[in-house]
Tab-separated table of C-alpha atoms in Angstrom:
chain	number	residue	atom	x	y	z
A	5	UNK	CA	65.891	62.777	21.710
A	6	UNK	CA	66.323	62.572	18.048
A	7	UNK	CA	69.944	61.885	16.624
A	8	UNK	CA	71.847	64.337	14.954
A	9	UNK	CA	70.511	63.688	11.436
A	10	UNK	CA	67.326	62.282	10.019
A	11	UNK	CA	66.408	61.819	6.541
A	12	UNK	CA	62.856	62.940	5.651
A	13	UNK	CA	60.442	64.846	3.377
A	14	UNK	CA	59.554	68.379	3.847
A	15	UNK	CA	56.503	68.366	6.266
A	16	UNK	CA	53.579	68.507	3.943
A	17	UNK	CA	51.495	66.049	5.923
A	18	UNK	CA	49.611	67.766	8.794
A	19	UNK	CA	48.072	64.869	10.832
A	20	UNK	CA	49.894	64.503	14.223
A	21	UNK	CA	52.158	61.605	14.587
A	22	UNK	CA	55.053	60.510	16.924
A	23	UNK	CA	58.540	62.144	16.263
A	24	UNK	CA	60.573	60.493	13.729
A	25	UNK	CA	64.148	59.811	14.426
A	26	UNK	CA	65.114	59.093	10.993
A	27	UNK	CA	63.469	59.270	7.543
A	28	UNK	CA	64.943	58.113	4.189
A	29	UNK	CA	63.791	58.048	0.563
A	30	UNK	CA	62.353	55.051	-1.394
A	31	UNK	CA	62.963	54.602	-4.992
A	32	UNK	CA	60.007	54.155	-7.187
A	33	UNK	CA	59.570	50.561	-8.546
A	34	UNK	CA	60.836	50.059	-12.248
A	35	UNK	CA	57.925	50.581	-14.640
A	36	UNK	CA	59.113	47.684	-16.613
A	37	UNK	CA	58.600	45.307	-13.703
A	38	UNK	CA	55.541	44.081	-11.593
A	39	UNK	CA	55.095	45.752	-8.503
A	40	UNK	CA	53.756	44.481	-4.961
A	41	UNK	CA	53.013	46.264	-1.626
A	42	UNK	CA	54.490	43.192	0.112
A	43	UNK	CA	57.875	43.755	1.692
A	44	UNK	CA	59.361	40.484	3.282
A	45	UNK	CA	62.571	40.885	5.436
A	46	UNK	CA	63.592	37.386	4.301
A	47	UNK	CA	64.749	39.195	1.462
A	48	UNK	CA	64.127	37.668	-1.968
A	49	UNK	CA	67.278	37.540	-4.392
A	50	UNK	CA	67.327	40.208	-6.980
A	51	UNK	CA	68.591	40.600	-10.517
A	52	UNK	CA	71.611	43.023	-10.891
A	53	UNK	CA	70.828	45.912	-13.306
A	54	UNK	CA	73.560	46.687	-15.711
A	55	UNK	CA	72.733	49.671	-17.959
A	56	UNK	CA	74.403	52.727	-19.333
A	57	UNK	CA	72.751	54.718	-16.952
A	58	UNK	CA	73.788	52.967	-13.958
A	59	UNK	CA	77.275	52.571	-15.335
A	60	UNK	CA	77.803	56.290	-15.840
A	61	UNK	CA	76.262	56.973	-12.346
A	62	UNK	CA	78.561	54.676	-10.666
A	63	UNK	CA	81.631	55.957	-12.570
A	64	UNK	CA	80.404	59.419	-11.505
A	65	UNK	CA	80.220	58.505	-7.960
A	66	UNK	CA	83.779	56.787	-7.907
A	67	UNK	CA	85.253	60.091	-9.644
A	68	UNK	CA	83.619	62.062	-7.073
A	69	UNK	CA	85.339	60.439	-4.235
A	70	UNK	CA	82.597	57.851	-2.997
A	71	UNK	CA	84.269	55.068	-1.000
A	72	UNK	CA	83.897	51.490	-2.213
A	73	UNK	CA	80.721	49.919	-0.848
A	74	UNK	CA	79.110	46.531	-1.001
A	75	UNK	CA	75.893	47.684	-2.957
A	76	UNK	CA	74.842	47.686	-6.357
A	77	UNK	CA	71.763	48.425	-8.227
A	78	UNK	CA	69.174	45.513	-8.822
A	79	UNK	CA	65.537	44.838	-9.421
A	80	UNK	CA	63.586	42.822	-7.020
A	81	UNK	CA	60.127	41.141	-7.155
A	82	UNK	CA	58.656	42.973	-4.363
A	83	UNK	CA	60.162	46.454	-4.248
A	84	UNK	CA	61.200	47.276	-7.841
A	85	UNK	CA	64.664	48.869	-7.918
A	86	UNK	CA	66.770	48.881	-4.801
A	87	UNK	CA	70.355	48.345	-3.667
A	88	UNK	CA	71.616	44.616	-3.430
A	89	UNK	CA	74.474	43.494	-1.104
A	90	UNK	CA	77.466	42.158	-3.315
A	91	UNK	CA	78.748	40.401	-0.335
A	92	UNK	CA	77.545	39.029	3.166
A	93	UNK	CA	76.939	42.150	5.438
A	94	UNK	CA	77.206	41.696	9.135
A	95	UNK	CA	75.169	43.803	11.843
A	96	UNK	CA	77.453	46.877	12.666
A	97	UNK	CA	79.059	47.303	9.486
A	98	UNK	CA	78.823	50.552	7.536
A	99	UNK	CA	75.981	50.188	4.826
A	100	UNK	CA	76.740	53.232	2.977
A	101	UNK	CA	79.290	56.464	3.204
A	102	UNK	CA	78.667	59.584	1.561
A	103	UNK	CA	81.434	62.074	1.582
A	104	UNK	CA	80.131	65.592	2.423
A	105	UNK	CA	81.526	66.834	-0.948
A	106	UNK	CA	78.810	64.712	-2.496
A	107	UNK	CA	75.815	66.044	-0.393
A	108	UNK	CA	74.161	68.500	-2.316
A	109	UNK	CA	72.952	71.390	-0.362
A	110	UNK	CA	71.942	75.062	-1.157
A	111	UNK	CA	75.269	76.246	0.348
A	112	UNK	CA	78.059	73.448	-0.013
A	113	UNK	CA	78.162	72.995	-3.676
A	114	UNK	CA	79.697	76.165	-5.344
A	115	UNK	CA	78.338	74.926	-8.775
A	116	UNK	CA	74.634	74.733	-7.604
A	117	UNK	CA	73.370	77.946	-9.208
A	118	UNK	CA	75.419	80.485	-10.411
A	119	UNK	CA	74.933	84.116	-9.589
A	120	UNK	CA	74.215	84.933	-13.097
A	121	UNK	CA	71.129	82.971	-13.174
A	122	UNK	CA	69.435	85.374	-10.754
A	123	UNK	CA	67.997	88.614	-11.745
A	124	UNK	CA	68.437	90.643	-8.587
A	125	UNK	CA	71.562	90.934	-6.343
A	126	UNK	CA	74.062	88.104	-6.555
A	127	UNK	CA	73.043	86.973	-3.097
A	128	UNK	CA	69.241	86.936	-3.907
A	129	UNK	CA	69.496	82.972	-3.929
A	130	UNK	CA	69.676	83.086	-0.222
A	131	UNK	CA	66.034	84.490	-0.215
A	132	UNK	CA	64.739	81.256	-1.410
A	133	UNK	CA	63.830	78.376	0.920
A	134	UNK	CA	66.524	75.387	0.924
A	135	UNK	CA	63.784	73.234	-0.531
A	136	UNK	CA	63.046	75.585	-3.388
A	137	UNK	CA	66.776	76.193	-4.039
A	138	UNK	CA	67.521	72.330	-4.302
A	139	UNK	CA	64.262	72.091	-6.565
A	140	UNK	CA	65.677	74.862	-8.873
A	141	UNK	CA	69.163	73.296	-8.939
A	142	UNK	CA	67.573	69.966	-10.297
A	143	UNK	CA	65.243	71.685	-12.601
A	144	UNK	CA	68.092	73.853	-14.167
A	145	UNK	CA	70.380	70.784	-14.449
A	146	UNK	CA	67.668	68.524	-15.923
A	147	UNK	CA	67.689	69.874	-19.313
A	148	UNK	CA	71.471	70.581	-19.782
A	149	UNK	CA	74.684	68.206	-20.097
A	150	UNK	CA	76.507	69.199	-17.045
A	151	UNK	CA	78.829	67.450	-14.578
A	152	UNK	CA	75.778	66.749	-12.612
A	153	UNK	CA	73.877	64.921	-15.451
A	154	UNK	CA	74.774	61.136	-14.201
A	155	UNK	CA	72.952	61.909	-10.834
A	156	UNK	CA	69.967	63.859	-12.531
A	157	UNK	CA	69.594	60.920	-14.875
A	158	UNK	CA	69.537	58.383	-12.007
A	159	UNK	CA	66.341	60.244	-10.579
A	160	UNK	CA	62.809	58.944	-11.252
A	161	UNK	CA	61.519	60.728	-14.309
A	162	UNK	CA	58.134	61.430	-12.431
A	163	UNK	CA	56.596	60.750	-9.152
A	164	UNK	CA	52.958	59.921	-10.062
A	165	UNK	CA	51.827	58.376	-6.724
A	166	UNK	CA	52.832	61.195	-4.136
A	167	UNK	CA	49.848	63.049	-2.584
A	168	UNK	CA	50.142	66.268	-4.874
A	169	UNK	CA	50.259	64.244	-8.124
A	170	UNK	CA	47.021	62.056	-7.126
A	171	UNK	CA	44.210	62.765	-9.470
A	172	UNK	CA	41.414	64.620	-7.842
A	173	UNK	CA	38.743	62.125	-8.891
A	174	UNK	CA	40.778	59.630	-6.828
A	175	UNK	CA	41.192	61.696	-3.882
A	176	UNK	CA	37.322	61.543	-2.997
A	177	UNK	CA	37.859	57.797	-2.381
A	178	UNK	CA	40.569	58.324	0.323
A	179	UNK	CA	40.713	59.844	3.881
A	180	UNK	CA	40.544	63.344	3.958
A	181	UNK	CA	43.955	63.990	5.242
A	182	UNK	CA	45.465	62.637	2.134
A	183	UNK	CA	43.358	65.128	0.084
A	184	UNK	CA	44.583	67.953	2.641
A	185	UNK	CA	48.036	66.959	2.017
A	186	UNK	CA	47.695	66.761	-1.876
A	187	UNK	CA	46.232	70.556	-1.885
A	188	UNK	CA	48.995	71.737	0.562
A	189	UNK	CA	51.789	70.057	-1.686
A	190	UNK	CA	50.315	71.888	-4.607
A	191	UNK	CA	50.074	75.063	-3.132
A	192	UNK	CA	53.658	74.990	-1.723
A	193	UNK	CA	54.963	74.289	-5.263
A	194	UNK	CA	53.135	77.259	-6.709
A	195	UNK	CA	54.253	79.523	-3.931
A	196	UNK	CA	57.884	78.285	-4.450
A	197	UNK	CA	57.913	78.619	-8.114
A	198	UNK	CA	56.411	82.317	-7.859
A	199	UNK	CA	59.384	83.073	-5.508
A	200	UNK	CA	61.753	81.533	-7.999
A	201	UNK	CA	60.215	83.509	-10.774
A	202	UNK	CA	60.435	86.695	-8.849
A	203	UNK	CA	64.302	86.279	-8.026
A	204	UNK	CA	65.455	84.619	-11.336
A	205	UNK	CA	65.488	85.019	-15.091
A	206	UNK	CA	62.283	84.246	-16.418
A	207	UNK	CA	63.321	81.507	-18.732
A	208	UNK	CA	65.506	79.608	-16.108
A	209	UNK	CA	63.145	76.739	-15.723
A	210	UNK	CA	59.661	75.843	-16.717
A	211	UNK	CA	57.003	74.996	-14.017
A	212	UNK	CA	56.885	71.367	-14.898
A	213	UNK	CA	60.736	70.763	-14.402
A	214	UNK	CA	60.623	72.797	-11.069
A	215	UNK	CA	57.600	70.680	-9.859
A	216	UNK	CA	59.788	67.550	-10.716
A	217	UNK	CA	62.482	68.894	-8.946
A	218	UNK	CA	60.308	69.798	-5.810
A	219	UNK	CA	58.997	66.277	-5.641
A	220	UNK	CA	62.678	64.743	-5.894
A	221	UNK	CA	63.677	67.089	-3.169
A	222	UNK	CA	60.543	66.228	-0.857
A	223	UNK	CA	61.034	62.391	-1.364
A	224	UNK	CA	64.888	62.211	-1.437
A	225	UNK	CA	66.540	64.620	0.933
A	226	UNK	CA	68.236	64.216	4.320
A	227	UNK	CA	67.503	66.456	7.040
A	228	UNK	CA	70.554	67.784	8.824
A	229	UNK	CA	69.552	69.072	12.457
A	230	UNK	CA	71.263	72.028	13.619
A	231	UNK	CA	74.058	72.630	16.198
A	232	UNK	CA	75.685	69.213	15.611
A	233	UNK	CA	78.851	67.788	14.648
A	234	UNK	CA	80.560	70.223	12.398
A	235	UNK	CA	82.572	69.273	9.229
A	236	UNK	CA	84.837	71.265	6.799
A	237	UNK	CA	81.672	72.365	5.006
A	238	UNK	CA	79.669	73.334	8.142
A	239	UNK	CA	77.217	70.564	7.753
A	240	UNK	CA	75.064	70.126	10.857
A	241	UNK	CA	76.242	73.512	12.389
A	242	UNK	CA	73.728	76.041	13.572
A	243	UNK	CA	74.691	78.179	10.564
A	244	UNK	CA	74.914	75.350	8.009
A	245	UNK	CA	72.239	73.961	5.781
A	246	UNK	CA	69.517	71.785	7.149
A	247	UNK	CA	68.743	69.429	4.107
A	248	UNK	CA	70.764	67.905	1.481
A	249	UNK	CA	70.487	65.505	-1.404
A	250	UNK	CA	72.615	62.168	-0.947
A	251	UNK	CA	73.373	60.458	-4.351
A	252	UNK	CA	73.193	56.575	-4.208
A	253	UNK	CA	71.854	56.731	-0.591
A	254	UNK	CA	68.336	57.628	-1.927
A	255	UNK	CA	68.275	54.257	-3.720
A	256	UNK	CA	67.813	52.358	-0.595
A	257	UNK	CA	64.461	51.155	-0.005
A	258	UNK	CA	62.384	51.291	3.147
A	259	UNK	CA	61.200	48.546	5.386
A	260	UNK	CA	59.483	49.248	8.853
A	261	UNK	CA	61.857	46.453	10.475
A	262	UNK	CA	64.981	47.838	9.279
A	263	UNK	CA	67.393	48.805	12.117
A	264	UNK	CA	70.102	51.103	11.448
A	265	UNK	CA	71.975	54.546	12.757
A	266	UNK	CA	72.739	57.433	10.646
A	267	UNK	CA	75.339	60.054	11.572
A	268	UNK	CA	77.930	62.555	10.049
A	269	UNK	CA	81.402	61.025	10.963
A	270	UNK	CA	83.620	64.195	11.759
A	271	UNK	CA	86.937	62.181	11.324
A	272	UNK	CA	86.057	61.267	7.842
A	273	UNK	CA	83.646	64.163	6.884
A	274	UNK	CA	81.336	62.051	5.617
A	275	UNK	CA	77.689	60.827	6.240
A	276	UNK	CA	77.365	57.184	7.146
A	277	UNK	CA	74.599	54.590	7.780
A	278	UNK	CA	75.491	51.588	9.951
A	279	UNK	CA	73.302	48.497	9.652
A	280	UNK	CA	72.068	46.724	12.847
A	281	UNK	CA	70.865	43.952	10.528
A	282	UNK	CA	72.332	41.053	8.695
A	283	UNK	CA	72.174	40.827	4.830
A	284	UNK	CA	73.280	37.935	2.666
A	285	UNK	CA	74.987	38.496	-0.709
A	286	UNK	CA	72.326	38.978	-3.397
A	287	UNK	CA	69.526	40.141	-1.230
A	288	UNK	CA	68.282	43.714	-0.811
A	289	UNK	CA	69.495	45.942	1.904
A	290	UNK	CA	66.823	48.051	3.543
A	291	UNK	CA	66.735	51.004	5.764
A	292	UNK	CA	63.827	52.558	7.789
A	293	UNK	CA	62.546	55.764	7.001
A	294	UNK	CA	60.892	56.234	10.562
A	295	UNK	CA	57.770	54.959	12.201
A	296	UNK	CA	55.449	56.274	9.741
A	297	UNK	CA	51.845	54.972	8.713
A	298	UNK	CA	50.821	53.927	5.304
A	299	UNK	CA	48.985	57.276	4.635
A	300	UNK	CA	52.055	59.412	5.363
A	301	UNK	CA	54.149	57.035	3.298
A	302	UNK	CA	51.683	57.380	0.381
A	303	UNK	CA	51.563	61.085	0.664
A	304	UNK	CA	55.096	62.075	1.240
A	305	UNK	CA	56.840	59.073	-0.712
A	306	UNK	CA	54.360	57.666	-3.158
A	307	UNK	CA	54.104	53.981	-1.673
A	308	UNK	CA	52.387	51.951	1.051
A	309	UNK	CA	53.052	48.599	2.668
A	310	UNK	CA	50.676	45.761	2.978
A	311	UNK	CA	50.786	43.329	5.958
A	312	UNK	CA	50.245	43.029	9.662
A	313	UNK	CA	53.735	44.860	10.513
A	314	UNK	CA	52.085	47.919	9.111
A	315	UNK	CA	48.485	47.289	10.116
A	316	UNK	CA	49.298	46.285	13.718
A	317	UNK	CA	52.320	48.423	14.406
A	318	UNK	CA	52.163	51.942	12.548
A	319	UNK	CA	48.749	52.410	10.922
A	320	UNK	CA	45.960	54.292	12.461
A	321	UNK	CA	42.467	55.599	11.497
A	322	UNK	CA	41.015	59.138	12.065
A	323	UNK	CA	37.455	58.762	13.014
A	324	UNK	CA	36.892	62.819	13.594
A	325	UNK	CA	34.225	62.908	10.926
A	326	UNK	CA	32.460	59.814	12.295
A	327	UNK	CA	32.341	61.280	15.775
A	328	UNK	CA	31.012	64.483	14.146
A	329	UNK	CA	28.307	62.593	12.569
A	330	UNK	CA	26.959	60.819	15.561
A	331	UNK	CA	23.306	61.308	16.186
A	332	UNK	CA	22.931	62.950	19.417
A	333	UNK	CA	19.178	63.004	18.941
A	334	UNK	CA	18.499	63.506	22.685
A	335	UNK	CA	20.743	66.570	23.233
A	336	UNK	CA	19.845	70.017	22.221
A	337	UNK	CA	22.393	72.377	20.549
A	338	UNK	CA	23.217	74.427	23.603
A	339	UNK	CA	24.151	71.234	25.409
A	340	UNK	CA	26.335	70.187	22.575
A	341	UNK	CA	28.079	73.519	22.348
A	342	UNK	CA	28.833	73.524	26.135
A	343	UNK	CA	30.166	69.974	25.904
A	344	UNK	CA	32.525	70.937	23.048
A	345	UNK	CA	33.728	74.034	24.918
A	346	UNK	CA	34.433	71.616	27.829
A	347	UNK	CA	36.413	69.085	25.652
A	348	UNK	CA	38.328	72.025	23.960
A	349	UNK	CA	39.328	73.308	27.507
A	350	UNK	CA	40.453	70.030	28.658
A	351	UNK	CA	42.473	69.278	25.518
A	352	UNK	CA	40.257	66.525	24.421
A	353	UNK	CA	38.396	68.009	21.401
A	354	UNK	CA	39.196	66.403	17.956
A	355	UNK	CA	42.160	64.242	16.839
A	356	UNK	CA	40.407	61.059	17.604
A	357	UNK	CA	42.343	57.895	16.164
A	358	UNK	CA	42.353	54.273	16.720
A	359	UNK	CA	45.118	51.794	16.423
A	360	UNK	CA	45.049	48.097	16.307
A	361	UNK	CA	45.223	46.429	19.679
A	362	UNK	CA	45.016	49.576	21.560
A	363	UNK	CA	42.301	51.134	23.610
A	364	UNK	CA	41.322	54.475	22.117
A	365	UNK	CA	41.768	56.395	25.073
A	366	UNK	CA	41.136	59.844	23.626
A	367	UNK	CA	38.078	58.808	21.681
A	368	UNK	CA	36.513	56.939	24.897
A	369	UNK	CA	37.288	60.176	27.113
A	370	UNK	CA	35.432	62.433	24.668
A	371	UNK	CA	32.421	59.932	24.081
A	372	UNK	CA	32.206	59.605	28.046
A	373	UNK	CA	31.264	63.298	28.079
A	374	UNK	CA	28.880	63.233	25.039
A	375	UNK	CA	27.352	60.081	26.979
A	376	UNK	CA	26.800	61.902	30.022
A	377	UNK	CA	25.289	64.928	28.189
A	378	UNK	CA	22.817	62.368	26.086
A	379	UNK	CA	21.815	60.365	29.116
A	380	UNK	CA	21.387	63.722	31.363
A	381	UNK	CA	19.112	65.097	28.668
A	382	UNK	CA	17.196	62.038	28.387
A	383	UNK	CA	16.531	61.955	31.929
A	384	UNK	CA	15.333	65.506	32.088
A	385	UNK	CA	12.961	65.053	29.102
A	386	UNK	CA	11.403	61.902	30.826
A	387	UNK	CA	10.959	64.040	34.248
A	388	UNK	CA	10.031	67.031	32.365
A	389	UNK	CA	12.419	69.049	34.237
A	390	UNK	CA	14.588	72.018	33.029
A	391	UNK	CA	18.494	72.158	33.072
A	392	UNK	CA	20.837	75.104	34.066
A	393	UNK	CA	24.564	75.830	33.610
A	394	UNK	CA	25.079	74.756	37.173
A	395	UNK	CA	23.843	71.126	36.030
A	396	UNK	CA	26.166	71.302	33.221
A	397	UNK	CA	29.300	72.500	35.103
A	398	UNK	CA	28.490	69.518	37.719
A	399	UNK	CA	28.241	67.087	34.670
A	400	UNK	CA	31.692	68.236	33.520
A	401	UNK	CA	33.518	68.082	36.884
A	402	UNK	CA	31.906	64.471	37.396
A	403	UNK	CA	33.527	63.782	33.865
A	404	UNK	CA	36.753	65.174	34.550
A	405	UNK	CA	36.849	63.324	37.837
A	406	UNK	CA	35.851	59.801	36.093
A	407	UNK	CA	38.312	60.175	33.278
A	408	UNK	CA	41.109	62.056	34.422
A	409	UNK	CA	41.429	61.023	37.976
A	410	UNK	CA	40.408	57.313	37.361
A	411	UNK	CA	37.487	57.550	39.459
A	412	UNK	CA	34.464	55.434	38.435
A	413	UNK	CA	31.581	57.931	38.657
A	414	UNK	CA	29.555	57.068	35.503
A	415	UNK	CA	26.708	55.069	36.133
A	416	UNK	CA	25.642	51.912	34.178
A	417	UNK	CA	23.312	53.976	31.654
A	418	UNK	CA	25.896	56.443	30.929
A	419	UNK	CA	28.746	53.544	30.303
A	420	UNK	CA	26.168	51.769	28.147
A	421	UNK	CA	25.655	54.978	26.087
A	422	UNK	CA	29.426	55.240	25.752
A	423	UNK	CA	29.478	51.884	24.313
A	424	UNK	CA	26.413	52.421	21.990
A	425	UNK	CA	28.495	55.647	20.626
A	426	UNK	CA	31.553	53.584	20.108
A	427	UNK	CA	29.960	51.027	18.035
A	428	UNK	CA	28.023	53.856	16.126
A	429	UNK	CA	31.468	55.491	15.377
A	430	UNK	CA	33.100	52.262	14.313
A	431	UNK	CA	30.201	51.331	12.141
A	432	UNK	CA	30.155	54.590	10.304
A	433	UNK	CA	34.043	54.364	9.987
A	434	UNK	CA	33.495	50.882	8.497
A	435	UNK	CA	30.831	51.957	6.032
A	436	UNK	CA	33.091	54.982	5.100
A	437	UNK	CA	36.095	52.951	4.210
A	438	UNK	CA	34.078	50.198	2.427
A	439	UNK	CA	32.832	52.947	0.251
A	440	UNK	CA	36.451	54.301	-0.418
A	441	UNK	CA	37.320	50.729	-1.625
A	442	UNK	CA	34.389	50.571	-3.890
A	443	UNK	CA	35.087	53.826	-5.344
A	444	UNK	CA	38.654	52.752	-5.880
A	445	UNK	CA	37.510	49.870	-7.877
A	446	UNK	CA	35.360	51.990	-9.995
A	447	UNK	CA	37.986	54.407	-10.606
A	448	UNK	CA	40.315	51.402	-11.484
A	449	UNK	CA	38.020	50.077	-14.057
A	450	UNK	CA	37.997	53.512	-15.864
A	451	UNK	CA	41.921	53.182	-16.154
A	452	UNK	CA	43.791	51.257	-19.057
A	453	UNK	CA	45.410	48.008	-17.801
A	454	UNK	CA	48.630	49.017	-19.279
A	455	UNK	CA	48.605	52.347	-17.386
A	456	UNK	CA	51.151	51.170	-14.798
A	457	UNK	CA	51.038	54.328	-13.129
A	458	UNK	CA	47.403	54.153	-12.288
A	459	UNK	CA	47.691	50.288	-11.337
A	460	UNK	CA	50.286	51.357	-8.995
A	461	UNK	CA	48.204	54.184	-7.512
A	462	UNK	CA	45.237	51.778	-7.133
A	463	UNK	CA	47.440	49.383	-5.363
A	464	UNK	CA	48.981	51.749	-2.992
A	465	UNK	CA	45.687	53.699	-2.370
A	466	UNK	CA	43.779	50.304	-1.692
A	467	UNK	CA	46.398	49.030	0.631
A	468	UNK	CA	45.787	52.230	3.097
A	469	UNK	CA	42.195	51.632	3.002
A	470	UNK	CA	42.374	47.963	3.617
A	471	UNK	CA	44.692	48.256	6.602
A	472	UNK	CA	42.498	50.804	7.888
A	473	UNK	CA	39.421	48.702	7.573
A	474	UNK	CA	41.137	45.771	9.498
A	475	UNK	CA	41.888	48.262	12.246
A	476	UNK	CA	38.316	49.327	12.408
A	477	UNK	CA	36.801	45.692	12.327
A	478	UNK	CA	39.089	44.785	14.999
A	479	UNK	CA	37.759	47.649	17.186
A	480	UNK	CA	34.054	46.514	16.113
A	481	UNK	CA	34.868	43.047	17.540
A	482	UNK	CA	36.281	44.494	20.717
A	483	UNK	CA	33.308	46.588	21.219
A	484	UNK	CA	30.911	43.890	20.666
A	485	UNK	CA	32.601	41.514	23.126
A	486	UNK	CA	30.823	41.751	26.630
A	487	UNK	CA	33.231	42.810	29.589
């Protein structure tokens, strides 16, 4: 069961994955610094950032009621900008506390969007989705000097590495799921903006500002689950908002090993994050955005993390297109159709993924039925005999008994065909990702070395592909090892 609150982007990535108990935002690295995909929990010391923007923002937070905390903005060699501990922080301490009056939602902040901005009835803003409402709020306040300016100015000025902003010529060198996420994000933004235009004055904001606001919301909001701890502003109640912008909290960077809890404290009417890790003074404090793989992190947050912790713990590779490309040269189309229907009926058609160090049960289950069909067809060809639907049904029943009831009913030739198909799938996947990496290198050569957005995009995209390639090659080694 999920905790009362989680921090996450809007769901714009369709690949199935385990439920995330808590998701948070990661701030993009400073453009003026080098960047890296490595994140070491040994926590390299950072350099405190003291500029007018941070001073204005910090003063605004204090005037708005933010309790004192032991965090300050700093630049780190591995993650760019993040929040540094100004004192030693012990496990169990509150890392950050945001009063509910600072949580910006579509309902709790009266200055969000004055009714005069809307062209229809005064309640027309309620016909916008929460995501669109918050995006509109950011877009409207981006170009004006308002009480919200210190917060607006603290946000990244662009989100070049999220899926929807990746260039089309780059997407062809990435897994298809990232291209699908990119198209989905772009479509959602267009639809939300059209909705805004139909309900507001035509000059309320332009598309570019709205798109910027949409990505800020998608990468930085906290999601509040319904029917939980109520507060004076109804946050977390069934009728309350389900998402909010959380100033300062959204500057905390992600680490997959970070351990913490997040909750609304009804006694203080504030959102709190309590760390389960220790932090030394001068080092970066992390939170976990959830158990996400690198492809998801790139699509929704615009970054990827290199290292065994991601490759061996969170990343996975979809091999659906590699299975679809298998050469069933000994099976006719009618048999393939029958096999696919049987897989669909049993819930084993598609969504074939592989993870490091784990047997790909779903993939092997499907390949066993394909192998039975291939071997059966080959034997009929040798014997010059015909098949019937009864033969197909008997084959499917034998497959079900073999893989679903843990009974060994496949013979040596059929199991050998399963292994051959496995090797073919992994080899096809390997060739595919090697092609991606080669294409990414070619794309990079066409970019200026001074284009930091392009360099960052290449780094994150190649991290996704290299991690996937490591997973694929580990399965190739396992498939080639005699049992």
